[in-house]
Coordinates of N, CA and C in Angstrom, one line a residue:
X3 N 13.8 23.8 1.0 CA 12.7 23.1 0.4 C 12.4 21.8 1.0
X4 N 13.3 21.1 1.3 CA 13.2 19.8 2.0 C 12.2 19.8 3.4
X5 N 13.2 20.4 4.0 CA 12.2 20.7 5.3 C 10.8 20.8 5.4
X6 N 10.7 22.1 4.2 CA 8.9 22.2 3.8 C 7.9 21.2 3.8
X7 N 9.0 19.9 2.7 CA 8.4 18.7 2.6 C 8.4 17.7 3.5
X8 N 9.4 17.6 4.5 CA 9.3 16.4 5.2 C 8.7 17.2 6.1
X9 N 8.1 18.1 6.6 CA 7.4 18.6 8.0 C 6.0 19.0 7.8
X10 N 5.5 19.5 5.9 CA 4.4 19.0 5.3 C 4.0 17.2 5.7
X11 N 4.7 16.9 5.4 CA 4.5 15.1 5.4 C 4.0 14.8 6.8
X12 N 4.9 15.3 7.7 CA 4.4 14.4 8.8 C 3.4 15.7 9.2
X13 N 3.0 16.4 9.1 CA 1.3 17.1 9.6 C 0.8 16.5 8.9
X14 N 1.0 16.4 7.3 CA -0.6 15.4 7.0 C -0.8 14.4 7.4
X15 N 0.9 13.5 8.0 CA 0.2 12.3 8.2 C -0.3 12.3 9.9
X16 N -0.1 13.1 10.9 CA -1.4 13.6 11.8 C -2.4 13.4 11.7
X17 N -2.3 14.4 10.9 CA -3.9 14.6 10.4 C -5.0 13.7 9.7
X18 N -4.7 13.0 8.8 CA -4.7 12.3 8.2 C -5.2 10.4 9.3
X19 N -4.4 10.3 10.0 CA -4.7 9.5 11.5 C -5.4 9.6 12.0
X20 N -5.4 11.3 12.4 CA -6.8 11.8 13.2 C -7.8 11.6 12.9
X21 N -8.2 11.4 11.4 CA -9.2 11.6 10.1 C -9.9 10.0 10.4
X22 N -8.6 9.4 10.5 CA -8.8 7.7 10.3 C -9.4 6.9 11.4
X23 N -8.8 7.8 12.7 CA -9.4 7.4 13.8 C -10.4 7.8 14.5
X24 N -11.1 8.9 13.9 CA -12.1 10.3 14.4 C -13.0 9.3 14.7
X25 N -13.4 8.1 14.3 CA -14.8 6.8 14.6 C -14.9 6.4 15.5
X26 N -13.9 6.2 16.6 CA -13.0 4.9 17.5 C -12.6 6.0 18.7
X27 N -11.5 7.2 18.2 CA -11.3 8.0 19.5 C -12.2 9.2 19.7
X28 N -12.7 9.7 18.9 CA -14.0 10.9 19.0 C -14.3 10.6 20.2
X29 N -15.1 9.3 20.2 CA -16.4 9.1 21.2 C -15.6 9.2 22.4
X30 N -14.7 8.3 22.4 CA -13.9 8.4 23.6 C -13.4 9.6 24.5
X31 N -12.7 10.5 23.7 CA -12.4 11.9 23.9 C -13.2 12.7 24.6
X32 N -14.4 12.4 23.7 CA -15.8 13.3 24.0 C -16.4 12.6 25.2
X33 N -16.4 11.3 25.9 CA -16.7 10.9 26.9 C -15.9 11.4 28.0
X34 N -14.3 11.5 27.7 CA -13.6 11.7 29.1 C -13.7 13.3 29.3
X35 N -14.7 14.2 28.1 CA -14.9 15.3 28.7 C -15.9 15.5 29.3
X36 N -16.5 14.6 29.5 CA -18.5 14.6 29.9 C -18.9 14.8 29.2
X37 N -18.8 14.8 28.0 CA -20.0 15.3 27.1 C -20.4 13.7 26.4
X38 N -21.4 13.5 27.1 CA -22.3 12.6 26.1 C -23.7 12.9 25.5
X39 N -24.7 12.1 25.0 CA -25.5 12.3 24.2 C -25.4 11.6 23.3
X40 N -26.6 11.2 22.7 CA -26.7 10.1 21.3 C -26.2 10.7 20.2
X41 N -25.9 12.2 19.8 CA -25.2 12.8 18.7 C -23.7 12.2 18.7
X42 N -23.3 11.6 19.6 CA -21.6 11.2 19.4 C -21.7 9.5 19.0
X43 N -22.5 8.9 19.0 CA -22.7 8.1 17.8 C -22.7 8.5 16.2
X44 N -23.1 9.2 16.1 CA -22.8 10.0 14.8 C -21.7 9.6 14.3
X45 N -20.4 9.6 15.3 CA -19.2 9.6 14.7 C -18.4 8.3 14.3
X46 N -19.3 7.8 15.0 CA -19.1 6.1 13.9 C -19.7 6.4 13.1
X47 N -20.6 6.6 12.5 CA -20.6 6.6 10.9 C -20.0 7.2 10.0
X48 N -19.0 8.2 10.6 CA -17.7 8.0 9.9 C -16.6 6.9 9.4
X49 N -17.3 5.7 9.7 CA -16.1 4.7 9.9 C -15.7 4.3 8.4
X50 N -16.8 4.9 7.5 CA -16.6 4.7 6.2 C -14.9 5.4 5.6
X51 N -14.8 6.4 6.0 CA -13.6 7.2 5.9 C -12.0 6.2 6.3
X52 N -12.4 5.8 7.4 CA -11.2 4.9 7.6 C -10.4 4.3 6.9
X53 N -10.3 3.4 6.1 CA -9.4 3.4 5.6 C -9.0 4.2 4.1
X54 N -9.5 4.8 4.1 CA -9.0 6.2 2.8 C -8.3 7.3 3.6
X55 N -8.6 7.2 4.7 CA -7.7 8.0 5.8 C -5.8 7.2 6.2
X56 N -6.3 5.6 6.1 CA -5.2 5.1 6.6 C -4.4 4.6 5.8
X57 N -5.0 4.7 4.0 CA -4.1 4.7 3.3 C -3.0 6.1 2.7
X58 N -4.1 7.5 2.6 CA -2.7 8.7 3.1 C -2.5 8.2 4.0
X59 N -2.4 8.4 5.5 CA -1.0 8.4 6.1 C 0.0 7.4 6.0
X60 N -0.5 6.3 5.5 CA 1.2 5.5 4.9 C 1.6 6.0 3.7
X61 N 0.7 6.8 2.8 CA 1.4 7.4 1.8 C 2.7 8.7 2.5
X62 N 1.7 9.5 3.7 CA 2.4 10.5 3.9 C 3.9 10.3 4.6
X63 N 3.8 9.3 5.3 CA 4.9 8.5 6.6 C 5.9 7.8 5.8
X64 N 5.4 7.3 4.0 CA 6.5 6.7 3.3 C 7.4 7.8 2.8
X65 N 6.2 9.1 2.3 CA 7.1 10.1 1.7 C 8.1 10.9 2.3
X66 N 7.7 11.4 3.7 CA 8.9 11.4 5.0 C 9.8 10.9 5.0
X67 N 9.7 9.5 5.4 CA 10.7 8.3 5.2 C 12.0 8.7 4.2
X68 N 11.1 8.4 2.9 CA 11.9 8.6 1.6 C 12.7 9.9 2.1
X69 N 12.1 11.1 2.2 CA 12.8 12.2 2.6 C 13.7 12.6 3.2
X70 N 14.0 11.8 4.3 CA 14.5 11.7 5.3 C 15.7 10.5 5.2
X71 N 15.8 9.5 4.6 CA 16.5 8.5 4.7 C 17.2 7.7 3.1
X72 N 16.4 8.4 2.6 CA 16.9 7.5 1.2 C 17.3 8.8 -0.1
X73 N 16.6 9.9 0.0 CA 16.8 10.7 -0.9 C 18.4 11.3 -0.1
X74 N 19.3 11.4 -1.0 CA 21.0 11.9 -0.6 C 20.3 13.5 -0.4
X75 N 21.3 13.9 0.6 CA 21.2 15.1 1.3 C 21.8 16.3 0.1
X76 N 21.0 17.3 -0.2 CA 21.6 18.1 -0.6 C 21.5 19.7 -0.3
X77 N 22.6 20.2 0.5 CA 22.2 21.3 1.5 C 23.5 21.9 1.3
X78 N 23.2 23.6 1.2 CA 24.3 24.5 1.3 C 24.8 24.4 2.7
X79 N 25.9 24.5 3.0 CA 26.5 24.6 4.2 C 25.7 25.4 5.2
X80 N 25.2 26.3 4.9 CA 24.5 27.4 5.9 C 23.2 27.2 6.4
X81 N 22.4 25.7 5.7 CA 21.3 25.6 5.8 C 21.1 24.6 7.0
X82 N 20.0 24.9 7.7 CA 20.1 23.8 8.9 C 20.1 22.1 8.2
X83 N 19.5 22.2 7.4 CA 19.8 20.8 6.9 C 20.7 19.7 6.7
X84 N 21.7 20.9 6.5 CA 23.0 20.3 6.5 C 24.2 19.9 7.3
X85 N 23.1 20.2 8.5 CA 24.1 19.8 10.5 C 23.5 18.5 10.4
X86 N 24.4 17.5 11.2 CA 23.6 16.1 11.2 C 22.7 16.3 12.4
X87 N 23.4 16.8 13.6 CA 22.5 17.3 14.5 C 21.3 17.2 14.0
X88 N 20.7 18.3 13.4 CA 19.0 19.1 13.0 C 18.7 17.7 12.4
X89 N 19.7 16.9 11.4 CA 18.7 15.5 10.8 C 18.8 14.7 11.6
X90 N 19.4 14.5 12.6 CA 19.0 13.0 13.7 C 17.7 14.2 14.3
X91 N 17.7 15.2 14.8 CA 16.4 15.5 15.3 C 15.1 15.1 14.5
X92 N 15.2 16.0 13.1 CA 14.1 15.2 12.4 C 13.8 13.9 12.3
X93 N 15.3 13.1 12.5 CA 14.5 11.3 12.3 C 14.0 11.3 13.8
X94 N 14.5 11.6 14.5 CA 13.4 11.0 16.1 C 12.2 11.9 15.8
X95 N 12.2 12.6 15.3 CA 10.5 13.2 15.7 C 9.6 12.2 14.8
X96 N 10.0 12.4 13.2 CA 9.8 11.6 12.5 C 9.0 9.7 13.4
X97 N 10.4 9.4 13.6 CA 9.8 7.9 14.4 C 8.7 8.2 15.8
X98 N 8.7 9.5 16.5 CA 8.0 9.7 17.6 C 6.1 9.8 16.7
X99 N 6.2 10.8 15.7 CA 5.3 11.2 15.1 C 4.8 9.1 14.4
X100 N 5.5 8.7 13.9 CA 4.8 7.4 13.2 C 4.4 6.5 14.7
X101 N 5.6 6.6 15.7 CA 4.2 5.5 16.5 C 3.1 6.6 17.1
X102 N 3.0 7.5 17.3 CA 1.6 7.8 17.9 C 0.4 8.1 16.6
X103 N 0.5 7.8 15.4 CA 0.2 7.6 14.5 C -0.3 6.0 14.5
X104 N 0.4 5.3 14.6 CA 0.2 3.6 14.4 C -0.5 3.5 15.8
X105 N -0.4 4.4 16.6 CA -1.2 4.0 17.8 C -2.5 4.7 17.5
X106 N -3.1 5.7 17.1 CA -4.3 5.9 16.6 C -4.9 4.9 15.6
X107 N -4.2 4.6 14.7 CA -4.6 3.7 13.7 C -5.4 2.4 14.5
X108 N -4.7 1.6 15.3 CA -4.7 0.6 15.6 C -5.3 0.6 16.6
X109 N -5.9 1.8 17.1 CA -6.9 2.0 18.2 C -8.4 1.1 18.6
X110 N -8.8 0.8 17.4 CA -10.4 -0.2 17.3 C -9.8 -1.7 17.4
X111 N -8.6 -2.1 18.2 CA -8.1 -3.1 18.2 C -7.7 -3.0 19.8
X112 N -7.6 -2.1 20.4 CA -7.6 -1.6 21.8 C -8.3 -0.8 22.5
X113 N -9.0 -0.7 21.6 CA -10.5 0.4 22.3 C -10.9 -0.3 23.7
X114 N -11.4 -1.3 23.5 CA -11.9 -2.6 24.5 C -11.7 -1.6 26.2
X115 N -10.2 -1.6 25.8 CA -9.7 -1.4 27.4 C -10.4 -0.2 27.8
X116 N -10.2 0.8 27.2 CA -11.0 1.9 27.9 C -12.2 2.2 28.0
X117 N -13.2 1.4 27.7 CA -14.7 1.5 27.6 C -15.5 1.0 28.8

């Protein structure tokens, strides 16, 4: 059941990034494929979404966290949960998944360079 939750957690909080940043890297994305056009303005007017996007993912990235580090482990011997192995895996993906997360976030503060 853990698992469910902490690997629920970090796809929403993907997702959720994606959601936050869709204003800022859309256009970009959609540039380095060639595709331009005045329709990819459109996607800054999503910018309204942003931070209702970037407050889940720190909701999602705390409850992770919590899952991962503070809630005591409780696993039948036979469950992968309960190899420390499988949990240092999940904490590096974990910390892999939050910075490329904080690096979407924080994207309209480094956009500059690539334009």
């Amino acid at each position: 059941m853990k698992n469910k939750l902490t690997k629920g957690s970090l796809i929403a909080a993907i997702i959720t990034a994606i959601g936050a940043s869709l204003c800022c890297v859309g256009p970009l994305i959609l540039l380095a494929l060639g595709i331009s056009g005045a329709w990819i303005t459109a996607l800054s007017h999503l910018a309204f979404i942003r931070l209702f996007g970037i407050i889940l993912t720190i909701i999602f990235l705390s409850l992770t966290f919590w899952k991962l580090y503070i809630t005591p482990q409780k696993c039948a011997v036979d469950q992968p949960c309960a190899q420390p192995k499988i949990l240092r895996r999940y904490r590096i993906i974990f910390w892999l998944v939050t910075i490329v997360v904080l690096l979407l976030i924080a994207f309209p503060w480094y956009a500059a360079i690539f334009y």
